[in-house]
Amino acid sequence: MASHTGTGSCLCGTVKYQVDNSAESVLHCHCWMCRKQHGAAFATWAFYPIGRFRLLAGTEALQTYISSEKVGRTFCRECGSSLFFAPPEFPKRLTAVWVAAGTLDGEPGRKPDSHIFVSCKAAWYAITDDLPQSAE
Ligand SMILES: [Zn+2]
Ligand SMILES: [Zn+2]
């Protein structure tokens, strides 16, 4: 696979990050928490293992909402952009991280793999692609 370095940022530009190589997985998540958090029909998350993700700027603007026991959803306090989905200790300790793919400045280097949590899908949204779907 070709090496690929990409950057990402929030809407206001305070938070900047870098990812190395292609995402290892890209998922469209239709769960109700992702829908609420993103204010959208679904969230697209790109997975980067530990060591492939680095914060470049704006760490002080990051705020994390602990949405369940082992998961934090990190956003920019200045502009509200949804950014990361990771264990609650992130970003104090860097971990593997799911990046909100819409905040990448480029592309994740990989096509979306599948739709997940389609059992909670918004009734007003119809999936029209041929990607695999899982209920959870
Ligand atoms: Zn921001
Ligand atoms: Zn979700």
Short mmCIF file of N, CA, C and O and ligand atoms in Angstrom, two decimals:
data_model
loop_
_atom_site.label_atom_id
_atom_site.label_comp_id
_atom_site.label_asym_id
_atom_site.label_seq_id
_atom_site.Cartn_x
_atom_site.Cartn_y
_atom_site.Cartn_z
N MET A 1 0.85 -1.19 0.00
CA MET A 1 0.00 0.00 0.00
C MET A 1 0.89 1.25 0.00
O MET A 1 1.86 1.31 0.74
N ALA A 2 0.54 2.22 -0.80
CA ALA A 2 1.33 3.45 -0.87
C ALA A 2 1.29 4.18 0.46
O ALA A 2 0.27 4.17 1.14
N SER A 3 2.40 4.80 0.83
CA SER A 3 2.36 5.55 2.08
C SER A 3 1.58 6.84 1.83
O SER A 3 1.52 7.35 0.72
N HIS A 4 1.02 7.34 2.86
CA HIS A 4 0.02 8.39 2.72
C HIS A 4 0.01 9.14 4.03
O HIS A 4 -0.22 8.55 5.08
N THR A 5 0.28 10.41 4.01
CA THR A 5 0.18 11.21 5.22
C THR A 5 -0.88 12.25 4.98
O THR A 5 -0.91 12.89 3.93
N GLY A 6 -1.75 12.39 5.93
CA GLY A 6 -2.83 13.34 5.76
C GLY A 6 -3.00 14.18 7.00
O GLY A 6 -2.55 13.82 8.09
N THR A 7 -3.65 15.31 6.82
CA THR A 7 -3.95 16.17 7.95
C THR A 7 -5.46 16.31 8.08
O THR A 7 -6.21 16.01 7.15
N GLY A 8 -5.85 16.77 9.24
CA GLY A 8 -7.26 17.01 9.49
C GLY A 8 -7.40 18.21 10.40
O GLY A 8 -6.43 18.63 11.04
N SER A 9 -8.59 18.76 10.46
CA SER A 9 -8.81 19.94 11.29
C SER A 9 -10.30 20.10 11.58
O SER A 9 -11.14 19.53 10.89
N CYS A 10 -10.59 20.92 12.60
CA CYS A 10 -11.98 21.22 12.93
C CYS A 10 -12.44 22.41 12.09
O CYS A 10 -11.67 23.00 11.33
N LEU A 11 -13.70 22.76 12.24
CA LEU A 11 -14.26 23.85 11.44
C LEU A 11 -13.53 25.18 11.64
O LEU A 11 -13.27 25.90 10.68
N CYS A 12 -13.18 25.51 12.89
CA CYS A 12 -12.55 26.81 13.15
C CYS A 12 -11.05 26.77 12.94
O CYS A 12 -10.39 27.81 12.95
N GLY A 13 -10.48 25.58 12.80
CA GLY A 13 -9.05 25.46 12.52
C GLY A 13 -8.16 25.43 13.76
O GLY A 13 -6.94 25.34 13.63
N THR A 14 -8.77 25.51 14.95
CA THR A 14 -7.96 25.47 16.17
C THR A 14 -7.29 24.11 16.35
O THR A 14 -6.12 24.03 16.71
N VAL A 15 -8.06 23.07 16.10
CA VAL A 15 -7.53 21.71 16.27
C VAL A 15 -7.01 21.21 14.93
O VAL A 15 -7.71 21.26 13.92
N LYS A 16 -5.75 20.77 14.95
CA LYS A 16 -5.16 20.18 13.76
C LYS A 16 -4.50 18.86 14.15
O LYS A 16 -3.93 18.74 15.23
N TYR A 17 -4.57 17.89 13.26
CA TYR A 17 -3.96 16.60 13.55
C TYR A 17 -3.39 16.00 12.27
O TYR A 17 -3.65 16.49 11.17
N GLN A 18 -2.60 14.98 12.47
CA GLN A 18 -1.98 14.30 11.33
C GLN A 18 -2.19 12.80 11.46
O GLN A 18 -2.15 12.25 12.56
N VAL A 19 -2.42 12.15 10.35
CA VAL A 19 -2.52 10.69 10.33
C VAL A 19 -1.51 10.16 9.31
O VAL A 19 -1.27 10.77 8.28
N ASP A 20 -0.91 9.02 9.67
CA ASP A 20 0.08 8.41 8.79
C ASP A 20 -0.51 7.14 8.18
O ASP A 20 -1.12 6.34 8.89
N ASN A 21 -0.29 6.97 6.94
CA ASN A 21 -0.78 5.81 6.19
C ASN A 21 -2.31 5.84 6.08
O ASN A 21 -2.97 6.68 6.67
N SER A 22 -2.81 4.90 5.36
CA SER A 22 -4.25 4.85 5.14
C SER A 22 -4.96 4.39 6.42
O SER A 22 -4.37 3.69 7.24
N ALA A 23 -6.21 4.80 6.55
CA ALA A 23 -7.03 4.29 7.66
C ALA A 23 -7.11 2.78 7.54
O ALA A 23 -7.08 2.22 6.45
N GLU A 24 -7.21 2.11 8.69
CA GLU A 24 -7.32 0.64 8.66
C GLU A 24 -8.75 0.18 8.48
O GLU A 24 -9.00 -0.98 8.15
N SER A 25 -9.68 1.09 8.73
CA SER A 25 -11.08 0.75 8.56
C SER A 25 -11.85 2.05 8.42
O SER A 25 -11.46 3.06 9.01
N VAL A 26 -12.88 2.04 7.62
CA VAL A 26 -13.75 3.22 7.50
C VAL A 26 -15.20 2.71 7.58
O VAL A 26 -15.61 1.87 6.78
N LEU A 27 -15.91 3.19 8.58
CA LEU A 27 -17.27 2.70 8.82
C LEU A 27 -18.28 3.84 8.85
O LEU A 27 -18.00 4.91 9.39
N HIS A 28 -19.44 3.58 8.28
CA HIS A 28 -20.57 4.49 8.43
C HIS A 28 -21.38 3.98 9.61
O HIS A 28 -21.96 2.89 9.54
N CYS A 29 -21.41 4.74 10.70
CA CYS A 29 -22.14 4.29 11.89
C CYS A 29 -23.48 5.01 12.00
O CYS A 29 -23.53 6.23 12.05
N HIS A 30 -24.53 4.19 12.06
CA HIS A 30 -25.90 4.72 12.11
C HIS A 30 -26.48 4.69 13.52
O HIS A 30 -27.67 4.91 13.69
N CYS A 31 -25.65 4.43 14.54
CA CYS A 31 -26.20 4.35 15.91
C CYS A 31 -26.75 5.71 16.33
O CYS A 31 -26.34 6.75 15.82
N TRP A 32 -27.67 5.68 17.29
CA TRP A 32 -28.34 6.93 17.65
C TRP A 32 -27.37 7.93 18.26
O TRP A 32 -27.52 9.14 18.08
N MET A 33 -26.34 7.45 18.95
CA MET A 33 -25.39 8.39 19.56
C MET A 33 -24.58 9.13 18.50
O MET A 33 -24.36 10.34 18.60
N CYS A 34 -24.14 8.40 17.47
CA CYS A 34 -23.40 9.07 16.39
C CYS A 34 -24.31 10.06 15.65
O CYS A 34 -23.87 11.14 15.28
N ARG A 35 -25.56 9.66 15.46
CA ARG A 35 -26.49 10.58 14.77
C ARG A 35 -26.67 11.86 15.56
O ARG A 35 -26.60 12.97 15.03
N LYS A 36 -26.89 11.71 16.87
CA LYS A 36 -27.07 12.90 17.71
C LYS A 36 -25.81 13.75 17.73
O LYS A 36 -25.85 14.97 17.61
N GLN A 37 -24.68 13.08 17.92
CA GLN A 37 -23.43 13.82 18.06
C GLN A 37 -23.09 14.61 16.80
O GLN A 37 -22.62 15.73 16.87
N HIS A 38 -23.33 13.97 15.64
CA HIS A 38 -22.98 14.63 14.38
C HIS A 38 -24.10 15.50 13.84
O HIS A 38 -23.88 16.30 12.93
N GLY A 39 -25.32 15.30 14.35
CA GLY A 39 -26.45 16.03 13.80
C GLY A 39 -26.69 15.65 12.36
O GLY A 39 -27.06 16.47 11.52
N ALA A 40 -26.48 14.37 12.06
CA ALA A 40 -26.54 13.90 10.67
C ALA A 40 -27.15 12.51 10.63
O ALA A 40 -27.37 11.88 11.66
N ALA A 41 -27.42 12.01 9.43
CA ALA A 41 -28.03 10.69 9.29
C ALA A 41 -27.12 9.59 9.83
O ALA A 41 -27.57 8.58 10.35
N PHE A 42 -25.82 9.78 9.70
CA PHE A 42 -24.86 8.81 10.23
C PHE A 42 -23.51 9.48 10.35
O PHE A 42 -23.31 10.60 9.85
N ALA A 43 -22.60 8.81 11.04
CA ALA A 43 -21.23 9.33 11.18
C ALA A 43 -20.29 8.41 10.42
O ALA A 43 -20.47 7.20 10.44
N THR A 44 -19.30 8.97 9.77
CA THR A 44 -18.28 8.15 9.11
C THR A 44 -16.99 8.27 9.92
O THR A 44 -16.48 9.36 10.14
N TRP A 45 -16.51 7.11 10.38
CA TRP A 45 -15.32 7.07 11.23
C TRP A 45 -14.19 6.33 10.51
O TRP A 45 -14.41 5.27 9.93
N ALA A 46 -13.00 6.89 10.60
CA ALA A 46 -11.81 6.26 10.00
C ALA A 46 -10.88 5.85 11.14
O ALA A 46 -10.54 6.68 11.99
N PHE A 47 -10.47 4.58 11.14
CA PHE A 47 -9.68 4.05 12.25
C PHE A 47 -8.18 4.12 11.99
O PHE A 47 -7.69 3.67 10.95
N TYR A 48 -7.44 4.67 12.96
CA TYR A 48 -5.98 4.73 12.91
C TYR A 48 -5.42 4.07 14.16
O TYR A 48 -5.76 4.48 15.27
N PRO A 49 -4.55 3.07 14.01
CA PRO A 49 -3.97 2.42 15.18
C PRO A 49 -3.02 3.35 15.92
O PRO A 49 -2.61 4.40 15.38
N ILE A 50 -2.67 2.95 17.12
CA ILE A 50 -1.77 3.76 17.94
C ILE A 50 -0.47 4.01 17.18
O ILE A 50 0.03 3.13 16.48
N GLY A 51 0.04 5.23 17.26
CA GLY A 51 1.28 5.58 16.57
C GLY A 51 1.06 6.17 15.18
O GLY A 51 1.97 6.74 14.60
N ARG A 52 -0.14 6.06 14.66
CA ARG A 52 -0.42 6.59 13.32
C ARG A 52 -1.21 7.90 13.39
O ARG A 52 -1.65 8.41 12.37
N PHE A 53 -1.39 8.38 14.60
CA PHE A 53 -2.19 9.59 14.79
C PHE A 53 -1.43 10.54 15.71
O PHE A 53 -0.85 10.11 16.71
N ARG A 54 -1.45 11.82 15.38
CA ARG A 54 -0.72 12.81 16.17
C ARG A 54 -1.52 14.11 16.20
O ARG A 54 -2.02 14.54 15.16
N LEU A 55 -1.61 14.72 17.36
CA LEU A 55 -2.23 16.04 17.45
C LEU A 55 -1.18 17.08 17.13
O LEU A 55 -0.07 17.04 17.66
N LEU A 56 -1.50 18.02 16.26
CA LEU A 56 -0.53 19.05 15.86
C LEU A 56 -0.82 20.37 16.55
O LEU A 56 0.08 21.16 16.81
N ALA A 57 -2.08 20.66 16.84
CA ALA A 57 -2.44 21.94 17.45
C ALA A 57 -3.82 21.84 18.07
O ALA A 57 -4.63 21.02 17.67
N GLY A 58 -4.04 22.69 19.06
CA GLY A 58 -5.39 22.84 19.61
C GLY A 58 -5.76 21.86 20.69
O GLY A 58 -6.94 21.74 21.05
N THR A 59 -4.77 21.16 21.26
CA THR A 59 -5.08 20.18 22.31
C THR A 59 -5.90 20.82 23.43
O THR A 59 -6.80 20.21 23.99
N GLU A 60 -5.59 22.08 23.74
CA GLU A 60 -6.27 22.77 24.85
C GLU A 60 -7.75 23.05 24.54
O GLU A 60 -8.54 23.28 25.44
N ALA A 61 -8.11 23.01 23.28
CA ALA A 61 -9.51 23.26 22.90
C ALA A 61 -10.34 21.98 22.85
O ALA A 61 -11.55 22.03 22.61
N LEU A 62 -9.69 20.85 23.06
CA LEU A 62 -10.43 19.58 22.97
C LEU A 62 -11.23 19.34 24.23
O LEU A 62 -10.76 19.56 25.35
N GLN A 63 -12.43 18.90 24.05
CA GLN A 63 -13.26 18.49 25.18
C GLN A 63 -13.85 17.13 24.85
O GLN A 63 -14.19 16.86 23.70
N THR A 64 -13.95 16.28 25.87
CA THR A 64 -14.44 14.92 25.64
C THR A 64 -15.72 14.67 26.40
O THR A 64 -15.81 14.94 27.60
N TYR A 65 -16.69 14.19 25.71
CA TYR A 65 -17.94 13.75 26.32
C TYR A 65 -17.87 12.23 26.44
O TYR A 65 -17.70 11.53 25.43
N ILE A 66 -17.95 11.74 27.67
CA ILE A 66 -17.90 10.28 27.88
C ILE A 66 -19.31 9.74 27.61
O ILE A 66 -20.21 9.91 28.43
N SER A 67 -19.48 9.11 26.46
CA SER A 67 -20.83 8.71 26.06
C SER A 67 -21.19 7.31 26.55
O SER A 67 -22.36 6.96 26.60
N SER A 68 -20.21 6.51 26.89
CA SER A 68 -20.46 5.24 27.57
C SER A 68 -19.18 4.85 28.28
O SER A 68 -18.15 5.52 28.13
N GLU A 69 -19.24 3.78 29.04
CA GLU A 69 -18.16 3.46 29.97
C GLU A 69 -16.76 3.54 29.36
O GLU A 69 -15.85 4.08 29.95
N LYS A 70 -16.61 2.99 28.15
CA LYS A 70 -15.26 2.88 27.61
C LYS A 70 -15.02 3.79 26.41
O LYS A 70 -14.04 3.64 25.71
N VAL A 71 -15.92 4.74 26.20
CA VAL A 71 -15.84 5.55 24.98
C VAL A 71 -16.01 7.03 25.27
O VAL A 71 -16.94 7.45 25.94
N GLY A 72 -15.08 7.81 24.73
CA GLY A 72 -15.20 9.25 24.79
C GLY A 72 -15.35 9.80 23.37
O GLY A 72 -14.77 9.28 22.43
N ARG A 73 -16.14 10.85 23.27
CA ARG A 73 -16.32 11.54 21.99
C ARG A 73 -15.73 12.93 22.15
O ARG A 73 -16.22 13.73 22.94
N THR A 74 -14.69 13.19 21.41
CA THR A 74 -13.92 14.41 21.59
C THR A 74 -14.26 15.42 20.50
O THR A 74 -14.32 15.07 19.32
N PHE A 75 -14.49 16.64 20.94
CA PHE A 75 -14.91 17.70 20.01
C PHE A 75 -14.15 18.98 20.30
O PHE A 75 -13.49 19.11 21.34
N CYS A 76 -14.23 19.93 19.37
CA CYS A 76 -13.60 21.24 19.57
C CYS A 76 -14.54 22.13 20.34
O CYS A 76 -15.68 22.35 19.94
N ARG A 77 -14.07 22.64 21.45
CA ARG A 77 -14.87 23.50 22.32
C ARG A 77 -15.18 24.85 21.66
O ARG A 77 -16.15 25.51 21.99
N GLU A 78 -14.35 25.26 20.73
CA GLU A 78 -14.54 26.56 20.06
C GLU A 78 -15.65 26.49 19.00
O GLU A 78 -16.45 27.40 18.88
N CYS A 79 -15.65 25.45 18.20
CA CYS A 79 -16.59 25.41 17.06
C CYS A 79 -17.54 24.23 17.09
O CYS A 79 -18.46 24.15 16.27
N GLY A 80 -17.35 23.29 18.03
CA GLY A 80 -18.27 22.18 18.17
C GLY A 80 -18.06 21.02 17.22
O GLY A 80 -18.83 20.06 17.26
N SER A 81 -17.04 21.08 16.39
CA SER A 81 -16.82 19.97 15.44
C SER A 81 -16.58 18.65 16.17
O SER A 81 -15.75 18.59 17.09
N SER A 82 -17.27 17.61 15.75
CA SER A 82 -17.01 16.26 16.24
C SER A 82 -15.70 15.80 15.62
O SER A 82 -15.55 15.88 14.40
N LEU A 83 -14.79 15.30 16.42
CA LEU A 83 -13.48 14.96 15.89
C LEU A 83 -13.08 13.51 16.08
O LEU A 83 -12.73 12.83 15.12
N PHE A 84 -13.11 13.05 17.34
CA PHE A 84 -12.51 11.74 17.63
C PHE A 84 -13.41 10.89 18.51
O PHE A 84 -14.16 11.41 19.35
N PHE A 85 -13.27 9.61 18.33
CA PHE A 85 -13.98 8.59 19.10
C PHE A 85 -12.89 7.66 19.61
O PHE A 85 -12.18 7.05 18.81
N ALA A 86 -12.71 7.62 20.93
CA ALA A 86 -11.55 6.91 21.48
C ALA A 86 -11.82 6.55 22.94
O ALA A 86 -12.81 7.02 23.52
N PRO A 87 -10.94 5.76 23.56
CA PRO A 87 -11.10 5.48 24.99
C PRO A 87 -11.06 6.79 25.79
O PRO A 87 -10.48 7.78 25.34
N PRO A 88 -11.69 6.79 26.98
CA PRO A 88 -11.83 8.04 27.75
C PRO A 88 -10.51 8.73 28.09
O PRO A 88 -10.50 9.94 28.28
N GLU A 89 -9.41 7.98 28.13
CA GLU A 89 -8.12 8.62 28.50
C GLU A 89 -7.54 9.46 27.36
O GLU A 89 -6.63 10.25 27.56
N PHE A 90 -8.08 9.30 26.15
CA PHE A 90 -7.65 10.14 25.03
C PHE A 90 -8.19 11.55 25.26
O PHE A 90 -9.32 11.69 25.71
N PRO A 91 -7.50 12.66 24.95
CA PRO A 91 -6.17 12.69 24.32
C PRO A 91 -5.01 12.80 25.31
O PRO A 91 -3.89 12.97 24.87
N LYS A 92 -5.31 12.72 26.63
CA LYS A 92 -4.21 12.80 27.60
C LYS A 92 -3.19 11.72 27.30
O LYS A 92 -1.98 11.94 27.39
N ARG A 93 -3.70 10.55 26.98
CA ARG A 93 -2.81 9.49 26.53
C ARG A 93 -3.26 9.13 25.12
O ARG A 93 -4.45 8.90 24.89
N LEU A 94 -2.33 9.15 24.16
CA LEU A 94 -2.71 8.83 22.79
C LEU A 94 -2.97 7.34 22.68
O LEU A 94 -2.25 6.52 23.22
N THR A 95 -4.04 7.02 22.00
CA THR A 95 -4.48 5.64 21.85
C THR A 95 -4.81 5.43 20.38
O THR A 95 -4.71 6.36 19.58
N ALA A 96 -5.24 4.25 20.03
CA ALA A 96 -5.87 4.07 18.73
C ALA A 96 -7.10 4.97 18.71
O ALA A 96 -7.72 5.21 19.74
N VAL A 97 -7.43 5.49 17.55
CA VAL A 97 -8.50 6.49 17.52
C VAL A 97 -9.33 6.35 16.25
O VAL A 97 -8.82 5.99 15.18
N TRP A 98 -10.61 6.58 16.42
CA TRP A 98 -11.50 6.72 15.25
C TRP A 98 -11.63 8.22 15.00
O TRP A 98 -12.00 8.98 15.90
N VAL A 99 -11.32 8.64 13.81
CA VAL A 99 -11.38 10.04 13.43
C VAL A 99 -12.68 10.27 12.64
O VAL A 99 -13.02 9.46 11.77
N ALA A 100 -13.38 11.34 12.95
CA ALA A 100 -14.56 11.70 12.15
C ALA A 100 -14.06 12.04 10.75
O ALA A 100 -13.36 13.04 10.55
N ALA A 101 -14.38 11.20 9.77
CA ALA A 101 -13.75 11.27 8.46
C ALA A 101 -14.00 12.62 7.77
O ALA A 101 -13.17 13.07 6.97
N GLY A 102 -15.09 13.25 8.11
CA GLY A 102 -15.38 14.55 7.50
C GLY A 102 -14.42 15.64 7.92
O GLY A 102 -14.39 16.70 7.30
N THR A 103 -13.64 15.40 8.98
CA THR A 103 -12.67 16.41 9.41
C THR A 103 -11.30 16.22 8.77
O THR A 103 -10.40 17.04 8.97
N LEU A 104 -11.13 15.13 8.01
CA LEU A 104 -9.88 14.98 7.26
C LEU A 104 -9.83 16.03 6.16
O LEU A 104 -10.84 16.30 5.51
N ASP A 105 -8.67 16.62 5.96
CA ASP A 105 -8.54 17.61 4.88
C ASP A 105 -8.51 16.90 3.52
O ASP A 105 -8.94 17.46 2.52
N GLY A 106 -7.99 15.70 3.51
CA GLY A 106 -7.96 14.92 2.28
C GLY A 106 -8.90 13.74 2.39
O GLY A 106 -10.00 13.87 2.93
N GLU A 107 -8.46 12.59 1.95
CA GLU A 107 -9.31 11.41 2.06
C GLU A 107 -8.59 10.35 2.89
O GLU A 107 -7.38 10.42 3.06
N PRO A 108 -9.35 9.39 3.44
CA PRO A 108 -8.74 8.44 4.38
C PRO A 108 -7.85 7.38 3.74
O PRO A 108 -7.26 6.57 4.44
N GLY A 109 -7.74 7.39 2.41
CA GLY A 109 -6.86 6.42 1.76
C GLY A 109 -7.47 5.05 1.66
O GLY A 109 -6.78 4.06 1.40
N ARG A 110 -8.75 4.98 1.87
CA ARG A 110 -9.44 3.70 1.85
C ARG A 110 -10.93 3.99 1.64
O ARG A 110 -11.46 4.94 2.19
N LYS A 111 -11.58 3.16 0.87
CA LYS A 111 -13.02 3.33 0.67
C LYS A 111 -13.77 2.85 1.91
O LYS A 111 -13.27 1.99 2.62
N PRO A 112 -14.97 3.34 2.14
CA PRO A 112 -15.74 2.85 3.29
C PRO A 112 -15.93 1.34 3.22
O PRO A 112 -16.12 0.78 2.13
N ASP A 113 -15.83 0.69 4.38
CA ASP A 113 -15.94 -0.77 4.44
C ASP A 113 -17.38 -1.23 4.59
O ASP A 113 -17.79 -2.19 3.95
N SER A 114 -18.12 -0.58 5.48
CA SER A 114 -19.48 -1.07 5.73
C SER A 114 -20.31 -0.07 6.51
O SER A 114 -19.79 0.94 7.00
N HIS A 115 -21.57 -0.38 6.59
CA HIS A 115 -22.52 0.35 7.43
C HIS A 115 -22.72 -0.47 8.70
O HIS A 115 -22.96 -1.68 8.62
N ILE A 116 -22.64 0.17 9.86
CA ILE A 116 -22.89 -0.56 11.11
C ILE A 116 -24.05 0.09 11.87
O ILE A 116 -24.39 1.25 11.61
N PHE A 117 -24.61 -0.68 12.79
CA PHE A 117 -25.77 -0.25 13.58
C PHE A 117 -26.93 0.19 12.68
O PHE A 117 -27.64 1.14 13.01
N VAL A 118 -27.11 -0.53 11.58
CA VAL A 118 -28.21 -0.15 10.70
C VAL A 118 -29.58 -0.42 11.34
O VAL A 118 -30.59 0.13 10.90
N SER A 119 -29.57 -1.21 12.43
CA SER A 119 -30.84 -1.43 13.14
C SER A 119 -31.35 -0.12 13.76
O SER A 119 -32.54 0.02 14.03
N CYS A 120 -30.46 0.84 13.98
CA CYS A 120 -30.88 2.14 14.56
C CYS A 120 -30.93 3.25 13.51
O CYS A 120 -31.04 4.42 13.84
N LYS A 121 -30.82 2.88 12.25
CA LYS A 121 -30.76 3.86 11.16
C LYS A 121 -31.94 4.84 11.21
O LYS A 121 -33.06 4.46 11.54
N ALA A 122 -31.67 6.08 10.84
CA ALA A 122 -32.74 7.08 10.72
C ALA A 122 -33.74 6.61 9.66
O ALA A 122 -33.34 6.25 8.55
N ALA A 123 -35.03 6.62 10.01
CA ALA A 123 -36.05 6.11 9.10
C ALA A 123 -36.10 6.91 7.80
O ALA A 123 -36.48 6.39 6.75
N TRP A 124 -35.69 8.18 7.87
CA TRP A 124 -35.79 9.06 6.70
C TRP A 124 -34.58 8.96 5.78
O TRP A 124 -34.52 9.63 4.76
N TYR A 125 -33.62 8.09 6.14
CA TYR A 125 -32.43 7.93 5.30
C TYR A 125 -32.40 6.54 4.70
O TYR A 125 -32.53 5.55 5.42
N ALA A 126 -32.23 6.46 3.37
CA ALA A 126 -32.15 5.16 2.70
C ALA A 126 -30.72 4.91 2.25
O ALA A 126 -30.09 5.78 1.62
N ILE A 127 -30.17 3.75 2.61
CA ILE A 127 -28.83 3.37 2.15
C ILE A 127 -28.94 2.90 0.71
O ILE A 127 -29.72 2.00 0.41
N THR A 128 -28.20 3.53 -0.17
CA THR A 128 -28.35 3.21 -1.59
C THR A 128 -27.09 2.58 -2.20
O THR A 128 -27.03 2.36 -3.40
N ASP A 129 -26.06 2.33 -1.36
CA ASP A 129 -24.87 1.68 -1.91
C ASP A 129 -24.92 0.18 -1.62
O ASP A 129 -25.84 -0.31 -0.97
N ASP A 130 -23.91 -0.52 -2.11
CA ASP A 130 -23.88 -1.99 -1.98
C ASP A 130 -22.93 -2.45 -0.87
O ASP A 130 -22.57 -3.63 -0.81
N LEU A 131 -22.50 -1.55 -0.01
CA LEU A 131 -21.58 -1.95 1.07
C LEU A 131 -22.28 -2.91 2.02
O LEU A 131 -23.49 -2.85 2.19
N PRO A 132 -21.50 -3.79 2.66
CA PRO A 132 -22.09 -4.69 3.66
C PRO A 132 -22.74 -3.88 4.78
O PRO A 132 -22.32 -2.76 5.08
N GLN A 133 -23.77 -4.46 5.38
CA GLN A 133 -24.47 -3.81 6.49
C GLN A 133 -24.52 -4.76 7.67
O GLN A 133 -24.71 -5.95 7.50
N SER A 134 -24.32 -4.24 8.86
CA SER A 134 -24.54 -5.08 10.03
C SER A 134 -25.50 -4.38 10.98
O SER A 134 -25.52 -3.15 11.07
N ALA A 135 -26.30 -5.19 11.67
CA ALA A 135 -27.33 -4.63 12.56
C ALA A 135 -26.68 -3.87 13.70
O ALA A 135 -27.19 -2.87 14.17
N GLU A 136 -25.50 -4.42 14.18
CA GLU A 136 -24.80 -3.74 15.27
C GLU A 136 -23.34 -3.52 14.92
O GLU A 136 -22.97 -3.51 13.78
ZN ZN B 1 -12.72 24.20 16.16
ZN ZN B 2 -22.10 5.11 16.24
#
